[in-house]
Amino acid sequence: MLKIGVMASGKGSNLRAIIDFIKEHKPGFNIGAVISDNPDSPALDMAEAEGISSYYIPPGEAETFLEPGIEEKYTEVLLGNRVELLCLAGFMRILKGSLLETFENRIVNIHPSLLPSFPGLEAWKQALEYGVRFSGCTTHFVNREMDSGPIIMQAVVPVLEKDSAESLHKRIQVKEHFIYPLTIKLIAEKRVSISGRRVHLD
Ligand code: GRF
């Protein structure tokens, strides 16, 4: 059984999807710990309600990343819960140090665009404003550059004439909730390998 850790800052709908997937499919993974940098994230309540260890770890002064000492605390909590794969689910800070070193090639993220288009914040809004006809979401391994590690899975959605940023994000999230649990399942089944920038799925 692969033990995953989930880090989330926001509303936690991807965590919800992962929890529901585990309940429904009993795959070869479970959640060992949930951590948030936001004390008000519903992800923390969700974890607690499911009996999953959950932690609010204050992020420190920096706004866009975890300060080194604090990143180490995150690492300790994950290791203390025997986490083997770290899943970022709307975690709004860049990882720089000990998490990347400790979980090398064992951190995944979900991003709301078809990478490498529209990395960064509010990718769905960027896509709408740019005028693309299709967007979607991407699961990828996390490396030192933001939103640029090897791509695992992608799902496509159309951009409709009447779309607002919110309606497009909503459509993208439906796909996120499908490909993220599936990505984790494939990793748990050891069906995912990385060679250079390419990821092979067996
Ligand atoms: C998602 O759109 C995800 O792609 C991005 O942050 C958002 C998190 O949503 N990385 P939620 O908190 O899981 O609902």
Short mmCIF file of C-alpha atoms and ligand atoms in Angstrom, two decimals:
data_model
loop_
_atom_site.label_atom_id
_atom_site.label_comp_id
_atom_site.label_asym_id
_atom_site.label_seq_id
_atom_site.Cartn_x
_atom_site.Cartn_y
_atom_site.Cartn_z
CA MET A 1 0.00 0.00 0.00
CA LEU A 2 1.54 3.34 -1.08
CA LYS A 3 1.11 6.06 1.50
CA ILE A 4 0.57 9.51 0.07
CA GLY A 5 0.66 12.94 1.66
CA VAL A 6 -1.55 15.73 0.34
CA MET A 7 -0.70 19.42 0.68
CA ALA A 8 -3.50 21.89 -0.06
CA SER A 9 -4.06 25.62 0.52
CA GLY A 10 -7.51 26.14 -0.94
CA LYS A 11 -10.93 24.63 -1.09
CA GLY A 12 -9.69 21.06 -1.33
CA SER A 13 -11.89 19.68 -4.10
CA ASN A 14 -9.00 17.56 -5.40
CA LEU A 15 -8.45 16.12 -1.93
CA ARG A 16 -12.18 15.31 -1.88
CA ALA A 17 -11.86 13.55 -5.24
CA ILE A 18 -8.88 11.51 -4.01
CA ILE A 19 -10.69 10.51 -0.80
CA ASP A 20 -13.82 9.51 -2.74
CA PHE A 21 -11.75 7.53 -5.24
CA ILE A 22 -10.07 5.59 -2.42
CA LYS A 23 -13.44 4.81 -0.85
CA GLU A 24 -14.99 3.70 -4.11
CA HIS A 25 -12.15 1.80 -5.75
CA LYS A 26 -9.94 0.65 -2.86
CA PRO A 27 -6.79 1.26 -4.93
CA GLY A 28 -3.24 0.45 -3.81
CA PHE A 29 -2.74 3.73 -1.99
CA ASN A 30 -4.06 5.61 1.02
CA ILE A 31 -3.55 9.02 2.59
CA GLY A 32 -1.09 9.21 5.48
CA ALA A 33 -1.27 12.94 6.14
CA VAL A 34 -2.83 16.18 4.93
CA ILE A 35 -0.99 19.47 5.49
CA SER A 36 -2.14 23.00 4.84
CA ASP A 37 -0.47 26.40 5.10
CA ASN A 38 -3.95 27.92 5.49
CA PRO A 39 -5.79 27.34 8.77
CA ASP A 40 -9.14 27.93 7.03
CA SER A 41 -8.67 25.42 4.23
CA PRO A 42 -11.63 23.00 4.10
CA ALA A 43 -9.03 20.34 3.27
CA LEU A 44 -8.15 20.19 6.98
CA ASP A 45 -11.76 19.57 8.05
CA MET A 46 -12.22 17.04 5.28
CA ALA A 47 -9.18 15.07 6.45
CA GLU A 48 -10.26 15.23 10.06
CA ALA A 49 -13.74 13.99 9.21
CA GLU A 50 -12.15 11.00 7.49
CA GLY A 51 -9.83 10.21 10.39
CA ILE A 52 -6.75 11.26 8.39
CA SER A 53 -3.94 13.01 10.31
CA SER A 54 -4.14 16.68 9.39
CA TYR A 55 -1.81 19.53 10.16
CA TYR A 56 -1.87 23.27 9.78
CA ILE A 57 1.75 24.36 9.64
CA PRO A 58 2.11 28.17 9.61
CA PRO A 59 4.03 29.14 6.46
CA GLY A 60 6.18 31.92 7.94
CA GLU A 61 6.76 35.38 6.53
CA ALA A 62 7.43 34.61 2.86
CA GLU A 63 4.40 34.86 0.59
CA THR A 64 5.24 32.60 -2.32
CA PHE A 65 7.37 29.85 -0.81
CA LEU A 66 8.09 28.04 2.45
CA GLU A 67 11.09 29.33 4.36
CA PRO A 68 13.81 26.67 4.71
CA GLY A 69 13.17 25.90 8.40
CA ILE A 70 9.47 25.61 7.73
CA GLU A 71 9.88 23.40 4.68
CA GLU A 72 11.86 21.10 6.98
CA LYS A 73 8.92 20.94 9.38
CA TYR A 74 6.66 19.89 6.51
CA THR A 75 9.18 17.22 5.56
CA GLU A 76 9.39 15.90 9.12
CA VAL A 77 5.62 15.60 9.42
CA LEU A 78 5.38 13.73 6.12
CA LEU A 79 8.23 11.39 6.99
CA GLY A 80 6.79 10.91 10.50
CA ASN A 81 3.61 9.66 8.83
CA ARG A 82 5.61 7.38 6.50
CA VAL A 83 4.54 9.26 3.39
CA GLU A 84 6.20 7.98 0.20
CA LEU A 85 4.52 10.13 -2.45
CA LEU A 86 3.69 13.81 -1.97
CA CYS A 87 0.65 15.12 -3.87
CA LEU A 88 0.22 18.88 -4.20
CA ALA A 89 -3.44 19.72 -4.57
CA GLY A 90 -3.76 23.47 -4.87
CA PHE A 91 -0.76 24.14 -2.61
CA MET A 92 0.00 27.77 -3.37
CA ARG A 93 3.71 27.89 -2.54
CA ILE A 94 6.82 26.95 -4.47
CA LEU A 95 8.94 24.18 -2.93
CA LYS A 96 12.63 24.93 -2.87
CA GLY A 97 14.60 22.78 -0.47
CA SER A 98 14.14 19.82 1.80
CA LEU A 99 10.87 18.55 0.32
CA LEU A 100 12.40 18.43 -3.17
CA GLU A 101 15.50 16.66 -1.89
CA THR A 102 13.68 14.19 0.36
CA PHE A 103 10.98 13.31 -2.17
CA GLU A 104 13.01 13.48 -5.39
CA ASN A 105 10.81 12.31 -8.30
CA ARG A 106 8.12 11.51 -5.73
CA ILE A 107 6.19 14.79 -5.77
CA VAL A 108 3.27 15.31 -8.14
CA ASN A 109 1.08 18.31 -8.84
CA ILE A 110 -2.10 19.12 -10.73
CA HIS A 111 -2.20 22.28 -12.80
CA PRO A 112 -5.32 23.78 -14.41
CA SER A 113 -4.02 24.18 -17.99
CA LEU A 114 -2.46 22.14 -20.74
CA LEU A 115 1.17 22.70 -19.76
CA PRO A 116 3.53 24.08 -20.94
CA SER A 117 0.89 26.69 -21.80
CA PHE A 118 -0.16 28.99 -18.99
CA PRO A 119 1.99 28.08 -16.00
CA GLY A 120 1.49 30.10 -12.83
CA LEU A 121 -1.56 31.58 -11.18
CA GLU A 122 -5.16 31.44 -12.46
CA ALA A 123 -4.19 29.46 -15.52
CA TRP A 124 -7.82 29.11 -16.61
CA LYS A 125 -8.12 32.90 -16.72
CA GLN A 126 -4.90 33.17 -18.70
CA ALA A 127 -6.26 30.64 -21.20
CA LEU A 128 -9.57 32.47 -21.59
CA GLU A 129 -7.88 35.84 -22.05
CA TYR A 130 -5.40 34.39 -24.56
CA GLY A 131 -8.27 33.06 -26.64
CA VAL A 132 -7.37 29.37 -26.95
CA ARG A 133 -10.17 27.04 -28.11
CA PHE A 134 -9.13 24.20 -25.80
CA SER A 135 -7.65 24.07 -22.35
CA GLY A 136 -7.58 21.42 -19.64
CA CYS A 137 -5.41 20.15 -16.85
CA THR A 138 -2.08 18.43 -16.37
CA THR A 139 -0.61 16.14 -13.73
CA HIS A 140 3.17 16.34 -13.58
CA PHE A 141 6.19 15.58 -11.45
CA VAL A 142 7.50 18.56 -9.51
CA ASN A 143 11.01 19.87 -10.04
CA ARG A 144 12.76 23.13 -9.15
CA GLU A 145 11.06 25.16 -11.89
CA MET A 146 7.42 26.09 -11.39
CA ASP A 147 4.85 23.97 -13.30
CA SER A 148 7.50 22.47 -15.54
CA GLY A 149 8.31 18.92 -14.43
CA PRO A 150 7.69 15.86 -16.65
CA ILE A 151 4.04 15.53 -17.66
CA ILE A 152 2.13 12.42 -16.52
CA MET A 153 -1.46 12.89 -17.74
CA GLN A 154 -3.50 15.59 -19.42
CA ALA A 155 -7.21 16.05 -20.06
CA VAL A 156 -8.71 18.51 -22.53
CA VAL A 157 -11.83 20.67 -22.29
CA PRO A 158 -13.26 23.04 -24.90
CA VAL A 159 -13.36 26.77 -24.23
CA LEU A 160 -16.93 27.86 -25.00
CA GLU A 161 -18.05 31.19 -26.44
CA LYS A 162 -20.09 32.00 -23.34
CA ASP A 163 -17.41 30.98 -20.82
CA SER A 164 -16.44 33.12 -17.87
CA ALA A 165 -13.19 32.42 -16.03
CA GLU A 166 -15.27 30.66 -13.37
CA SER A 167 -17.26 28.45 -15.74
CA LEU A 168 -14.06 27.40 -17.53
CA HIS A 169 -12.34 26.59 -14.24
CA LYS A 170 -15.35 24.55 -13.17
CA ARG A 171 -15.21 22.48 -16.38
CA ILE A 172 -11.46 21.98 -15.96
CA GLN A 173 -11.91 20.86 -12.35
CA VAL A 174 -14.30 18.09 -13.36
CA LYS A 175 -11.39 16.66 -15.37
CA GLU A 176 -8.89 17.31 -12.56
CA HIS A 177 -10.96 15.16 -10.25
CA PHE A 178 -10.75 12.37 -12.80
CA ILE A 179 -7.05 12.45 -13.78
CA TYR A 180 -5.49 13.17 -10.37
CA PRO A 181 -6.67 10.02 -8.57
CA LEU A 182 -5.92 8.05 -11.72
CA THR A 183 -2.37 9.42 -11.84
CA ILE A 184 -1.79 8.41 -8.22
CA LYS A 185 -3.26 4.96 -8.87
CA LEU A 186 -0.85 4.40 -11.78
CA ILE A 187 2.12 5.48 -9.65
CA ALA A 188 0.97 3.19 -6.81
CA GLU A 189 0.84 0.32 -9.30
CA LYS A 190 4.40 1.16 -10.44
CA ARG A 191 3.16 1.80 -13.97
CA VAL A 192 4.82 5.21 -14.27
CA SER A 193 8.48 5.73 -15.19
CA ILE A 194 10.41 8.87 -16.07
CA SER A 195 13.04 9.06 -18.77
CA GLY A 196 14.32 12.59 -19.23
CA ARG A 197 11.32 14.80 -19.90
CA ARG A 198 9.13 11.90 -20.99
CA VAL A 199 6.95 9.85 -18.71
CA HIS A 200 6.01 6.32 -19.76
CA LEU A 201 2.76 4.75 -18.65
CA ASP A 202 2.45 0.96 -18.72
C1 GRF B 1 -6.88 23.39 -8.97
O1 GRF B 1 -7.42 24.10 -10.05
C2 GRF B 1 -5.50 22.87 -9.27
O2 GRF B 1 -5.33 22.56 -10.61
C3 GRF B 1 -4.62 24.02 -8.88
O3 GRF B 1 -5.23 24.58 -7.74
C4 GRF B 1 -6.63 24.28 -7.75
C5 GRF B 1 -6.95 23.58 -6.47
O4 GRF B 1 -8.31 23.33 -6.34
N1 GRF B 1 -3.26 23.58 -8.66
P1 GRF B 1 -8.91 22.57 -5.08
O5 GRF B 1 -8.44 23.33 -3.84
O6 GRF B 1 -8.42 21.16 -5.11
O7 GRF B 1 -10.39 22.67 -5.26
#
